[in-house]
PDB file of C-alpha atoms in Angstrom:
ATOM      1  CA  MET A   1     270.645   8.862 -31.585  1.00 47.00           C
ATOM      2  CA  THR A   2     271.750  12.235 -30.317  1.00 49.00           C
ATOM      3  CA  GLY A   3     275.292  13.441 -30.847  1.00 51.00           C
ATOM      4  CA  ARG A   4     276.215  12.976 -27.254  1.00 53.00           C
ATOM      5  CA  GLN A   5     275.014   9.325 -27.183  1.00 55.00           C
ATOM      6  CA  LYS A   6     276.815   8.562 -30.342  1.00 55.00           C
ATOM      7  CA  VAL A   7     280.198  10.002 -28.791  1.00 55.00           C
ATOM      8  CA  LYS A   8     279.372   7.905 -25.789  1.00 57.00           C
ATOM      9  CA  THR A   9     278.902   4.702 -27.863  1.00 61.00           C
ATOM     10  CA  LEU A  10     282.144   5.251 -29.740  1.00 62.00           C
ATOM     11  CA  SER A  11     284.111   5.773 -26.787  1.00 75.00           C
ATOM     12  CA  SER A  12     282.850   2.525 -25.108  1.00 81.00           C
ATOM     13  CA  ASP A  13     283.339   0.722 -28.394  1.00 82.00           C
ATOM     14  CA  LYS A  14     286.969   2.012 -28.067  1.00 82.00           C
ATOM     15  CA  LYS A  15     287.305   0.730 -24.606  1.00 84.00           C
ATOM     16  CA  ILE A  16     285.974  -2.665 -25.584  1.00 88.00           C
ATOM     17  CA  ALA A  17     288.504  -2.778 -28.615  1.00 85.00           C
ATOM     18  CA  ALA A  18     291.367  -1.846 -26.317  1.00 84.00           C
ATOM     19  CA  LEU A  19     290.091  -4.415 -23.655  1.00 87.00           C
ATOM     20  CA  ALA A  20     290.060  -7.169 -26.427  1.00 88.00           C
ATOM     21  CA  TYR A  21     293.460  -6.115 -27.835  1.00 86.00           C
ATOM     22  CA  ASP A  22     295.174  -6.120 -24.347  1.00 86.00           C
ATOM     23  CA  SER A  23     293.506  -9.602 -23.226  1.00 90.00           C
ATOM     24  CA  ALA A  24     294.745 -11.244 -26.529  1.00 89.00           C
ATOM     25  CA  LEU A  25     298.177  -9.926 -25.925  1.00 87.00           C
ATOM     26  CA  LEU A  26     298.082 -10.832 -22.214  1.00 91.00           C
ATOM     27  CA  SER A  27     297.179 -14.353 -23.381  1.00 90.00           C
ATOM     28  CA  LEU A  28     300.145 -14.202 -25.897  1.00 88.00           C
ATOM     29  CA  ALA A  29     302.483 -12.986 -23.046  1.00 88.00           C
ATOM     30  CA  LEU A  30     301.364 -15.942 -20.923  1.00 89.00           C
ATOM     31  CA  ILE A  31     301.815 -18.381 -23.563  1.00 89.00           C
ATOM     32  CA  LEU A  32     305.380 -17.211 -24.053  1.00 85.00           C
ATOM     33  CA  SER A  33     305.954 -17.260 -20.172  1.00 83.00           C
ATOM     34  CA  PHE A  34     304.814 -20.888 -20.266  1.00 83.00           C
ATOM     35  CA  VAL A  35     306.902 -21.793 -23.137  1.00 82.00           C
ATOM     36  CA  GLU A  36     309.891 -20.454 -21.250  1.00 78.00           C
ATOM     37  CA  SER A  37     309.024 -22.460 -18.166  1.00 74.00           C
ATOM     38  CA  VAL A  38     308.860 -25.663 -20.158  1.00 73.00           C
ATOM     39  CA  ILE A  39     311.683 -25.306 -22.718  1.00 70.00           C
ATOM     40  CA  PRO A  40     314.549 -23.589 -20.977  1.00 63.00           C
ATOM     41  CA  LEU A  41     316.288 -21.134 -23.348  1.00 58.00           C
ATOM     42  CA  SER A  42     318.828 -20.612 -20.636  1.00 53.00           C
ATOM     43  CA  LEU A  43     321.898 -21.470 -22.719  1.00 51.00           C
ATOM     44  CA  PRO A  44     325.046 -21.391 -20.523  1.00 50.00           C
ATOM     45  CA  LEU A  45     323.253 -19.392 -17.967  1.00 54.00           C
ATOM     46  CA  PRO A  46     321.411 -21.631 -15.477  1.00 56.00           C
ATOM     47  CA  GLY A  47     318.257 -20.081 -14.046  1.00 60.00           C
ATOM     48  CA  PHE A  48     318.022 -17.304 -16.505  1.00 68.00           C
ATOM     49  CA  LYS A  49     314.942 -16.860 -18.927  1.00 74.00           C
ATOM     50  CA  ALA A  50     315.040 -15.168 -22.191  1.00 74.00           C
ATOM     51  CA  GLY A  51     312.024 -12.798 -21.210  1.00 79.00           C
ATOM     52  CA  LEU A  52     310.065 -13.556 -24.345  1.00 84.00           C
ATOM     53  CA  ALA A  53     306.962 -11.913 -22.890  1.00 88.00           C
ATOM     54  CA  ASN A  54     309.069  -8.658 -22.812  1.00 89.00           C
ATOM     55  CA  ILE A  55     308.498  -8.773 -26.629  1.00 91.00           C
ATOM     56  CA  VAL A  56     304.681  -8.376 -26.073  1.00 91.00           C
ATOM     57  CA  ILE A  57     305.028  -5.834 -23.261  1.00 93.00           C
ATOM     58  CA  THR A  58     307.087  -3.587 -25.439  1.00 93.00           C
ATOM     59  CA  ALA A  59     304.896  -3.881 -28.339  1.00 92.00           C
ATOM     60  CA  VAL A  60     301.752  -3.017 -26.151  1.00 91.00           C
ATOM     61  CA  PHE A  61     303.946  -0.015 -24.874  1.00 93.00           C
ATOM     62  CA  PHE A  62     304.655   1.356 -28.325  1.00 92.00           C
ATOM     63  CA  THR A  63     301.294   0.501 -30.098  1.00 89.00           C
ATOM     64  CA  ALA A  64     298.927   1.227 -27.406  1.00 87.00           C
ATOM     65  CA  SER A  65     300.084   3.167 -24.305  1.00 89.00           C
ATOM     66  CA  ALA A  66     302.257   2.951 -21.050  1.00 91.00           C
ATOM     67  CA  ARG A  67     299.161   2.537 -19.061  1.00 91.00           C
ATOM     68  CA  GLU A  68     297.951  -0.445 -21.072  1.00 91.00           C
ATOM     69  CA  ALA A  69     301.428  -1.974 -20.924  1.00 93.00           C
ATOM     70  CA  ALA A  70     301.722  -1.534 -17.309  1.00 94.00           C
ATOM     71  CA  ALA A  71     298.432  -3.288 -16.983  1.00 93.00           C
ATOM     72  CA  VAL A  72     299.193  -6.181 -19.264  1.00 92.00           C
ATOM     73  CA  SER A  73     302.650  -6.596 -17.517  1.00 93.00           C
ATOM     74  CA  ALA A  74     300.986  -6.578 -13.972  1.00 94.00           C
ATOM     75  CA  ALA A  75     298.366  -9.096 -15.047  1.00 93.00           C
ATOM     76  CA  ARG A  76     301.028 -11.317 -16.449  1.00 91.00           C
ATOM     77  CA  VAL A  77     303.180 -11.166 -13.253  1.00 91.00           C
ATOM     78  CA  ILE A  78     300.244 -12.091 -11.084  1.00 93.00           C
ATOM     79  CA  ILE A  79     298.852 -14.906 -13.252  1.00 91.00           C
ATOM     80  CA  VAL A  80     302.335 -16.302 -13.766  1.00 88.00           C
ATOM     81  CA  PHE A  81     302.824 -16.312  -9.893  1.00 89.00           C
ATOM     82  CA  LEU A  82     299.360 -18.149  -9.333  1.00 90.00           C
ATOM     83  CA  LEU A  83     300.172 -20.708 -11.956  1.00 85.00           C
ATOM     84  CA  PHE A  84     303.767 -21.678 -11.396  1.00 77.00           C
ATOM     85  CA  GLY A  85     305.411 -19.232  -8.898  1.00 76.00           C
ATOM     86  CA  ASN A  86     306.244 -18.603  -5.257  1.00 79.00           C
ATOM     87  CA  PRO A  87     306.376 -15.498  -3.293  1.00 83.00           C
ATOM     88  CA  ILE A  88     310.172 -15.000  -4.155  1.00 82.00           C
ATOM     89  CA  SER A  89     309.654 -15.409  -7.748  1.00 82.00           C
ATOM     90  CA  LEU A  90     306.707 -12.810  -7.591  1.00 88.00           C
ATOM     91  CA  PHE A  91     308.910 -10.317  -5.820  1.00 89.00           C
ATOM     92  CA  LEU A  92     311.621 -10.855  -8.459  1.00 87.00           C
ATOM     93  CA  SER A  93     309.215 -10.778 -11.496  1.00 89.00           C
ATOM     94  CA  PHE A  94     307.554  -7.631 -10.174  1.00 92.00           C
ATOM     95  CA  SER A  95     310.777  -5.795  -9.703  1.00 93.00           C
ATOM     96  CA  GLY A  96     312.079  -6.730 -12.943  1.00 92.00           C
ATOM     97  CA  ALA A  97     308.815  -5.845 -14.717  1.00 94.00           C
ATOM     98  CA  PHE A  98     308.631  -2.384 -12.930  1.00 96.00           C
ATOM     99  CA  PHE A  99     312.249  -1.685 -13.776  1.00 96.00           C
ATOM    100  CA  SER A 100     311.768  -2.589 -17.536  1.00 95.00           C
ATOM    101  CA  LEU A 101     308.641  -0.647 -18.079  1.00 96.00           C
ATOM    102  CA  ALA A 102     310.096   2.378 -16.004  1.00 96.00           C
ATOM    103  CA  SER A 103     313.065   2.299 -18.508  1.00 96.00           C
ATOM    104  CA  LEU A 104     310.638   2.234 -21.574  1.00 95.00           C
ATOM    105  CA  PHE A 105     308.775   5.158 -20.091  1.00 95.00           C
ATOM    106  CA  ILE A 106     311.897   7.108 -19.699  1.00 95.00           C
ATOM    107  CA  LEU A 107     313.184   6.447 -23.140  1.00 94.00           C
ATOM    108  CA  SER A 108     309.906   7.289 -24.703  1.00 93.00           C
ATOM    109  CA  ARG A 109     309.287  10.380 -22.676  1.00 93.00           C
ATOM    110  CA  SER A 110     312.789  11.799 -23.291  1.00 93.00           C
ATOM    111  CA  GLY A 111     312.544  10.980 -27.107  1.00 90.00           C
ATOM    112  CA  ILE A 112     315.677   8.581 -26.875  1.00 91.00           C
ATOM    113  CA  SER A 113     313.613   5.781 -28.195  1.00 90.00           C
ATOM    114  CA  GLY A 114     313.123   7.675 -31.608  1.00 89.00           C
ATOM    115  CA  LYS A 115     316.838   7.564 -32.106  1.00 91.00           C
ATOM    116  CA  LEU A 116     316.996   3.734 -31.603  1.00 92.00           C
ATOM    117  CA  SER A 117     315.677   0.778 -33.377  1.00 93.00           C
ATOM    118  CA  TYR A 118     313.653  -1.785 -31.264  1.00 94.00           C
ATOM    119  CA  ILE A 119     317.127  -3.700 -30.666  1.00 95.00           C
ATOM    120  CA  GLY A 120     318.513  -0.695 -28.760  1.00 95.00           C
ATOM    121  CA  VAL A 121     315.293  -0.345 -26.826  1.00 95.00           C
ATOM    122  CA  SER A 122     315.116  -3.986 -26.072  1.00 95.00           C
ATOM    123  CA  LEU A 123     318.760  -4.037 -24.740  1.00 95.00           C
ATOM    124  CA  ILE A 124     318.212  -1.153 -22.269  1.00 96.00           C
ATOM    125  CA  SER A 125     314.804  -2.588 -21.255  1.00 95.00           C
ATOM    126  CA  ALA A 126     316.504  -6.031 -20.553  1.00 94.00           C
ATOM    127  CA  LEU A 127     319.446  -4.559 -18.747  1.00 95.00           C
ATOM    128  CA  SER A 128     316.973  -2.438 -16.481  1.00 96.00           C
ATOM    129  CA  HIS A 129     314.788  -5.718 -16.075  1.00 94.00           C
ATOM    130  CA  ASN A 130     317.941  -7.578 -14.886  1.00 92.00           C
ATOM    131  CA  THR A 131     318.959  -4.632 -12.609  1.00 93.00           C
ATOM    132  CA  GLY A 132     315.645  -4.608 -10.925  1.00 93.00           C
ATOM    133  CA  GLN A 133     315.937  -8.319 -10.360  1.00 90.00           C
ATOM    134  CA  LEU A 134     319.472  -8.022  -8.826  1.00 89.00           C
ATOM    135  CA  LEU A 135     318.529  -5.235  -6.558  1.00 91.00           C
ATOM    136  CA  ALA A 136     315.467  -7.338  -5.280  1.00 90.00           C
ATOM    137  CA  SER A 137     317.586 -10.268  -4.750  1.00 86.00           C
ATOM    138  CA  THR A 138     319.983  -8.155  -2.394  1.00 87.00           C
ATOM    139  CA  PHE A 139     316.921  -7.879  -0.087  1.00 86.00           C
ATOM    140  CA  ILE A 140     316.886 -11.686   0.125  1.00 82.00           C
ATOM    141  CA  VAL A 141     320.219 -12.789   0.300  1.00 79.00           C
ATOM    142  CA  GLY A 142     322.460  -9.774   0.780  1.00 76.00           C
ATOM    143  CA  ARG A 143     324.961  -8.115  -1.334  1.00 76.00           C
ATOM    144  CA  SER A 144     326.794 -11.422  -2.440  1.00 73.00           C
ATOM    145  CA  VAL A 145     324.506 -11.551  -5.404  1.00 78.00           C
ATOM    146  CA  PHE A 146     326.301  -8.738  -6.944  1.00 80.00           C
ATOM    147  CA  SER A 147     328.880 -11.487  -8.167  1.00 77.00           C
ATOM    148  CA  TYR A 148     326.157 -12.536 -10.604  1.00 80.00           C
ATOM    149  CA  THR A 149     326.406  -9.005 -12.277  1.00 86.00           C
ATOM    150  CA  PRO A 150     328.352 -10.165 -15.264  1.00 85.00           C
ATOM    151  CA  ALA A 151     326.100 -13.165 -15.896  1.00 84.00           C
ATOM    152  CA  LEU A 152     323.194 -10.686 -15.658  1.00 87.00           C
ATOM    153  CA  VAL A 153     324.682  -8.214 -18.103  1.00 91.00           C
ATOM    154  CA  THR A 154     325.586 -10.940 -20.568  1.00 88.00           C
ATOM    155  CA  ALA A 155     322.102 -12.101 -20.318  1.00 87.00           C
ATOM    156  CA  ALA A 156     320.610  -8.830 -21.053  1.00 91.00           C
ATOM    157  CA  LEU A 157     322.910  -8.372 -24.140  1.00 91.00           C
ATOM    158  CA  LEU A 158     321.817 -11.747 -25.538  1.00 89.00           C
ATOM    159  CA  TYR A 159     318.194 -11.817 -24.882  1.00 88.00           C
ATOM    160  CA  GLY A 160     317.660  -8.172 -25.302  1.00 92.00           C
ATOM    161  CA  ALA A 161     319.146  -8.278 -28.888  1.00 92.00           C
ATOM    162  CA  LEU A 162     317.088 -11.410 -29.488  1.00 90.00           C
ATOM    163  CA  SER A 163     313.676  -9.582 -28.380  1.00 91.00           C
ATOM    164  CA  GLY A 164     314.746  -6.529 -30.289  1.00 93.00           C
ATOM    165  CA  LEU A 165     315.362  -8.485 -33.466  1.00 93.00           C
ATOM    166  CA  VAL A 166     311.867  -9.991 -33.382  1.00 92.00           C
ATOM    167  CA  LEU A 167     310.357  -6.569 -32.757  1.00 92.00           C
ATOM    168  CA  ASN A 168     312.164  -5.062 -35.731  1.00 91.00           C
ATOM    169  CA  ILE A 169     311.128  -7.788 -38.082  1.00 91.00           C
ATOM    170  CA  LEU A 170     307.405  -7.895 -37.053  1.00 85.00           C
ATOM    171  CA  PRO A 171     305.364  -6.685 -39.836  1.00 79.00           C
ATOM    172  CA  LYS A 172     304.450  -2.867 -39.865  1.00 75.00           C
ATOM    173  CA  LYS A 173     300.776  -3.754 -39.804  1.00 71.00           C
ATOM    174  CA  ILE A 174     301.333  -5.079 -36.213  1.00 73.00           C
ATOM    175  CA  LEU A 175     303.984  -2.849 -34.899  1.00 70.00           C
ATOM    176  CA  LYS A 176     304.675   0.676 -36.541  1.00 61.00           C
TER     177      LYS A 176
ATOM    178  CA  MET B   1     305.311  12.971 -26.241  1.00 54.00           C
ATOM    179  CA  LYS B   2     305.825   9.411 -27.182  1.00 67.00           C
ATOM    180  CA  SER B   3     308.429   8.475 -29.930  1.00 79.00           C
ATOM    181  CA  ASN B   4     308.403   5.024 -31.421  1.00 86.00           C
ATOM    182  CA  PRO B   5     311.669   3.228 -32.100  1.00 89.00           C
ATOM    183  CA  LYS B   6     312.751   2.695 -35.773  1.00 86.00           C
ATOM    184  CA  LYS B   7     312.312  -0.737 -37.483  1.00 83.00           C
ATOM    185  CA  LYS B   8     315.872  -0.864 -38.911  1.00 85.00           C
ATOM    186  CA  LEU B   9     319.261  -1.187 -36.946  1.00 86.00           C
ATOM    187  CA  CYS B  10     320.875   2.314 -36.479  1.00 89.00           C
ATOM    188  CA  GLY B  11     323.750   3.879 -34.990  1.00 90.00           C
ATOM    189  CA  GLY B  12     321.809   4.583 -31.673  1.00 90.00           C
ATOM    190  CA  ASP B  13     321.555   0.770 -31.212  1.00 91.00           C
ATOM    191  CA  LEU B  14     325.470   0.428 -31.716  1.00 93.00           C
ATOM    192  CA  ALA B  15     326.039   3.028 -29.109  1.00 93.00           C
ATOM    193  CA  VAL B  16     323.766   1.162 -26.581  1.00 93.00           C
ATOM    194  CA  PHE B  17     325.551  -2.082 -27.374  1.00 93.00           C
ATOM    195  CA  ILE B  18     328.855  -0.529 -26.812  1.00 94.00           C
ATOM    196  CA  ILE B  19     327.858   1.041 -23.432  1.00 94.00           C
ATOM    197  CA  ILE B  20     326.409  -2.247 -22.146  1.00 93.00           C
ATOM    198  CA  SER B  21     329.494  -4.265 -23.354  1.00 93.00           C
ATOM    199  CA  ALA B  22     331.530  -1.482 -21.426  1.00 93.00           C
ATOM    200  CA  ILE B  23     329.266  -2.183 -18.160  1.00 91.00           C
ATOM    201  CA  LEU B  24     330.068  -5.933 -18.737  1.00 90.00           C
ATOM    202  CA  ALA B  25     333.801  -5.456 -19.006  1.00 89.00           C
ATOM    203  CA  LEU B  26     333.581  -3.284 -15.929  1.00 88.00           C
ATOM    204  CA  SER B  27     331.815  -5.965 -13.895  1.00 84.00           C
ATOM    205  CA  LEU B  28     334.286  -8.297 -14.999  1.00 82.00           C
ATOM    206  CA  THR B  29     337.438  -6.322 -13.958  1.00 78.00           C
ATOM    207  CA  PRO B  30     337.559  -7.567 -10.365  1.00 69.00           C
ATOM    208  CA  ARG B  31     337.763 -11.165 -11.496  1.00 65.00           C
ATOM    209  CA  LEU B  32     340.616 -10.475 -13.944  1.00 61.00           C
ATOM    210  CA  PHE B  33     342.858  -9.505 -10.836  1.00 60.00           C
ATOM    211  CA  ASP B  34     341.616 -12.105  -8.642  1.00 57.00           C
ATOM    212  CA  VAL B  35     344.063 -14.904  -9.724  1.00 54.00           C
ATOM    213  CA  GLY B  36     345.151 -16.114  -6.320  1.00 60.00           C
ATOM    214  CA  GLU B  37     344.325 -19.631  -4.937  1.00 66.00           C
ATOM    215  CA  ALA B  38     341.421 -19.328  -2.573  1.00 69.00           C
ATOM    216  CA  GLN B  39     341.910 -21.322   0.810  1.00 76.00           C
ATOM    217  CA  GLY B  40     338.153 -21.709   1.969  1.00 83.00           C
ATOM    218  CA  PHE B  41     334.673 -20.781   1.254  1.00 86.00           C
ATOM    219  CA  SER B  42     331.619 -19.784   3.334  1.00 86.00           C
ATOM    220  CA  ILE B  43     328.081 -20.860   3.339  1.00 88.00           C
ATOM    221  CA  THR B  44     325.602 -18.163   4.487  1.00 86.00           C
ATOM    222  CA  THR B  45     322.143 -19.268   5.469  1.00 85.00           C
ATOM    223  CA  GLU B  46     319.174 -17.973   7.555  1.00 81.00           C
ATOM    224  CA  GLN B  47     321.233 -18.964  10.637  1.00 83.00           C
ATOM    225  CA  GLY B  48     324.380 -17.184   9.921  1.00 83.00           C
ATOM    226  CA  THR B  49     327.761 -17.709   8.052  1.00 85.00           C
ATOM    227  CA  GLU B  50     329.977 -20.781   8.472  1.00 85.00           C
ATOM    228  CA  HIS B  51     333.536 -21.064   7.075  1.00 85.00           C
ATOM    229  CA  TYR B  52     335.006 -24.186   5.562  1.00 85.00           C
ATOM    230  CA  LEU B  53     338.108 -25.267   3.979  1.00 83.00           C
ATOM    231  CA  LEU B  54     338.358 -25.992   0.312  1.00 82.00           C
ATOM    232  CA  GLY B  55     341.119 -28.698   0.572  1.00 80.00           C
ATOM    233  CA  GLU B  56     339.194 -31.558   2.086  1.00 80.00           C
ATOM    234  CA  ASN B  57     336.650 -33.511   0.145  1.00 84.00           C
ATOM    235  CA  ARG B  58     333.342 -33.907   1.881  1.00 85.00           C
ATOM    236  CA  GLU B  59     329.556 -33.408   1.847  1.00 87.00           C
ATOM    237  CA  ILE B  60     327.959 -30.651   3.880  1.00 88.00           C
ATOM    238  CA  THR B  61     324.342 -30.811   4.547  1.00 88.00           C
ATOM    239  CA  VAL B  62     322.630 -27.454   5.103  1.00 87.00           C
ATOM    240  CA  VAL B  63     318.881 -26.599   5.924  1.00 87.00           C
ATOM    241  CA  SER B  64     317.518 -23.249   5.487  1.00 84.00           C
ATOM    242  CA  CYS B  65     314.066 -21.907   5.041  1.00 83.00           C
ATOM    243  CA  GLY B  66     312.811 -25.715   4.994  1.00 84.00           C
ATOM    244  CA  ILE B  67     314.993 -26.563   2.052  1.00 86.00           C
ATOM    245  CA  THR B  68     317.912 -29.202   2.567  1.00 87.00           C
ATOM    246  CA  LEU B  69     320.874 -28.556   0.323  1.00 88.00           C
ATOM    247  CA  THR B  70     323.941 -31.021   0.073  1.00 89.00           C
ATOM    248  CA  VAL B  71     326.976 -28.950  -0.724  1.00 89.00           C
ATOM    249  CA  LYS B  72     329.920 -31.075  -2.148  1.00 88.00           C
ATOM    250  CA  VAL B  73     333.554 -30.103  -1.869  1.00 87.00           C
ATOM    251  CA  GLU B  74     335.817 -32.128  -4.375  1.00 85.00           C
ATOM    252  CA  ASN B  75     339.395 -31.423  -5.530  1.00 82.00           C
ATOM    253  CA  GLY B  76     339.171 -27.841  -4.390  1.00 81.00           C
ATOM    254  CA  GLU B  77     335.831 -27.133  -6.270  1.00 85.00           C
ATOM    255  CA  VAL B  78     332.432 -26.469  -4.369  1.00 87.00           C
ATOM    256  CA  SER B  79     329.143 -27.450  -6.087  1.00 87.00           C
ATOM    257  CA  VAL B  80     325.539 -28.124  -4.933  1.00 88.00           C
ATOM    258  CA  ALA B  81     324.938 -32.081  -5.433  1.00 87.00           C
ATOM    259  CA  LYS B  82     321.347 -32.217  -4.056  1.00 85.00           C
ATOM    260  CA  SER B  83     318.589 -29.855  -3.208  1.00 85.00           C
ATOM    261  CA  SER B  84     314.937 -30.206  -2.050  1.00 84.00           C
ATOM    262  CA  CYS B  85     313.998 -27.011  -3.755  1.00 79.00           C
ATOM    263  CA  PRO B  86     312.133 -27.553  -7.008  1.00 75.00           C
ATOM    264  CA  ASP B  87     313.985 -24.924  -8.920  1.00 73.00           C
ATOM    265  CA  GLY B  88     317.211 -26.760  -9.067  1.00 73.00           C
ATOM    266  CA  VAL B  89     319.057 -23.617 -10.162  1.00 77.00           C
ATOM    267  CA  CYS B  90     321.953 -24.076  -7.645  1.00 79.00           C
ATOM    268  CA  ILE B  91     322.395 -27.709  -8.879  1.00 80.00           C
ATOM    269  CA  ALA B  92     322.701 -26.425 -12.541  1.00 77.00           C
ATOM    270  CA  SER B  93     325.243 -23.711 -11.485  1.00 77.00           C
ATOM    271  CA  SER B  94     328.864 -24.598 -12.462  1.00 77.00           C
ATOM    272  CA  PRO B  95     331.140 -25.643  -9.586  1.00 82.00           C
ATOM    273  CA  ILE B  96     333.124 -22.652  -7.866  1.00 83.00           C
ATOM    274  CA  SER B  97     336.813 -22.825  -7.037  1.00 79.00           C
ATOM    275  CA  ARG B  98     338.761 -19.590  -7.258  1.00 74.00           C
ATOM    276  CA  SER B  99     336.069 -16.924  -7.173  1.00 74.00           C
ATOM    277  CA  GLY B 100     332.201 -16.703  -7.582  1.00 75.00           C
ATOM    278  CA  SER B 101     329.288 -17.630  -5.631  1.00 80.00           C
ATOM    279  CA  ILE B 102     326.292 -20.074  -5.880  1.00 85.00           C
ATOM    280  CA  VAL B 103     323.081 -18.481  -4.788  1.00 83.00           C
ATOM    281  CA  CYS B 104     319.849 -20.358  -3.811  1.00 83.00           C
ATOM    282  CA  LEU B 105     317.106 -17.656  -3.465  1.00 81.00           C
ATOM    283  CA  PRO B 106     314.418 -19.875  -2.172  1.00 81.00           C
ATOM    284  CA  ALA B 107     316.678 -21.257   0.755  1.00 83.00           C
ATOM    285  CA  LYS B 108     318.158 -17.790   1.154  1.00 83.00           C
ATOM    286  CA  THR B 109     321.517 -19.325   0.930  1.00 86.00           C
ATOM    287  CA  VAL B 110     324.927 -18.092  -0.725  1.00 86.00           C
ATOM    288  CA  ILE B 111     327.983 -20.161  -1.056  1.00 87.00           C
ATOM    289  CA  LYS B 112     330.814 -18.020  -1.646  1.00 84.00           C
ATOM    290  CA  ILE B 113     334.599 -18.429  -2.171  1.00 83.00           C
ATOM    291  CA  ASP B 114     336.479 -16.517   0.548  1.00 80.00           C
ATOM    292  CA  ASN B 115     339.028 -14.294  -0.934  1.00 69.00           C
ATOM    293  CA  ASP B 116     341.480 -12.694   1.181  1.00 55.00           C
ATOM    294  CA  GLY B 117     340.737  -9.009   0.249  1.00 46.00           C
ATOM    295  CA  GLU B 118     337.179  -9.433   0.775  1.00 47.00           C
ATOM    296  CA  ALA B 119     337.111 -11.552   3.905  1.00 43.00           C
ATOM    297  CA  GLU B 120     336.864  -8.454   6.349  1.00 40.00           C
ATOM    298  CA  SER B 121     334.035  -6.768   4.444  1.00 40.00           C
ATOM    299  CA  GLU B 122     332.173 -10.025   3.918  1.00 42.00           C
ATOM    300  CA  ASP B 123     331.330 -10.564   7.555  1.00 40.00           C
ATOM    301  CA  PHE B 124     330.000  -7.106   7.679  1.00 38.00           C
ATOM    302  CA  ILE B 125     327.879  -7.328   4.414  1.00 38.00           C
ATOM    303  CA  VAL B 126     326.241 -10.592   5.235  1.00 39.00           C
ATOM    304  CA  GLY B 127     325.763 -10.072   9.045  1.00 33.00           C
TER     305      GLY B 127
END
C-alpha cells in the first residue's frame, strides 16, 4: 500500500467513524425528543419542553465540530417533524435550533465558553433557543406572544441549568 | 479557535445566571404596574379581532384555520374549555383575568386581556 493510499484510507476511516458517532448521537437526540413528547416535563409551564436533545447537540458541538452539531440538529428537527410534527412545529423547532446553535458558535469562537462551565453555556443556549421560537411565533400570531416572555425566560433558566448540570457531570471520557 | 467549557461550576456561570434573572425581572416589570381591573378581552383569529366583555359569563365558539375553540368566560376569567387541536396547550394554559394572553399557534389565535394603556396600539399591532 503506497503512502498516498494509506492517507486516503485513514481519512475515509475517520469519516466513517464520525458518521457512526453522529448517527449514534442523532438516535440518542431522537429518543430524548420522543421521551419528552410522551412524558411532559413541562412543570407549571404548559406547552414547554425541557429540550433534553440540546444536551446531545451541545455535546456534539464541543466533542466533534460545529458542522457535525448543525448536521445532527437539522436531521433531528426534520425527523421529529416527520414523526410527530406539523408545519408550525417544524418552523418553531428550526428557529429554536438555529438560534441555539448560533449562540454556541458565537460563545465558542469568542472564547467566552472557556470562561464558563456547561451550565453557563446551556443557560445561554436555552435562552437563545427560546428567543428564536418567540421571534418565529411573532410571524404566526403577531406581537401579542411577547406576553409569554417571562414564561420563556423562566423556562430557559430552569431547563438550561438542568441540561448544563447533566453535561457537567458526564464522565470526562465522553465529554472533556 | 474552539474553547471547551469547564466541567465545574464557576464565576462565569453565576454572571450568566444573574444576567438572565435580570432579563426575567425586566420582562415582568410591566405586569407589576398593571394592577387595574380589566373590563374586556379580545380574540384575534385569522379573520380579525373581536372584543368581548369580561363581566358576562358565556361560551364563545371560534373557528380559525380549521380548528374549533370554545372560549369560556366565567367570573371575570377567560379560559379555553375545548379545542379540536391535538396540542391542547391552550386548554392547559391557566385562565387569564387581569393581564396576559392565551395563544393557540395552530389556530393562529390569541386571546388577550384588553388593558386601557395598550388598547390603541393593540389594533395597530394585530391588524
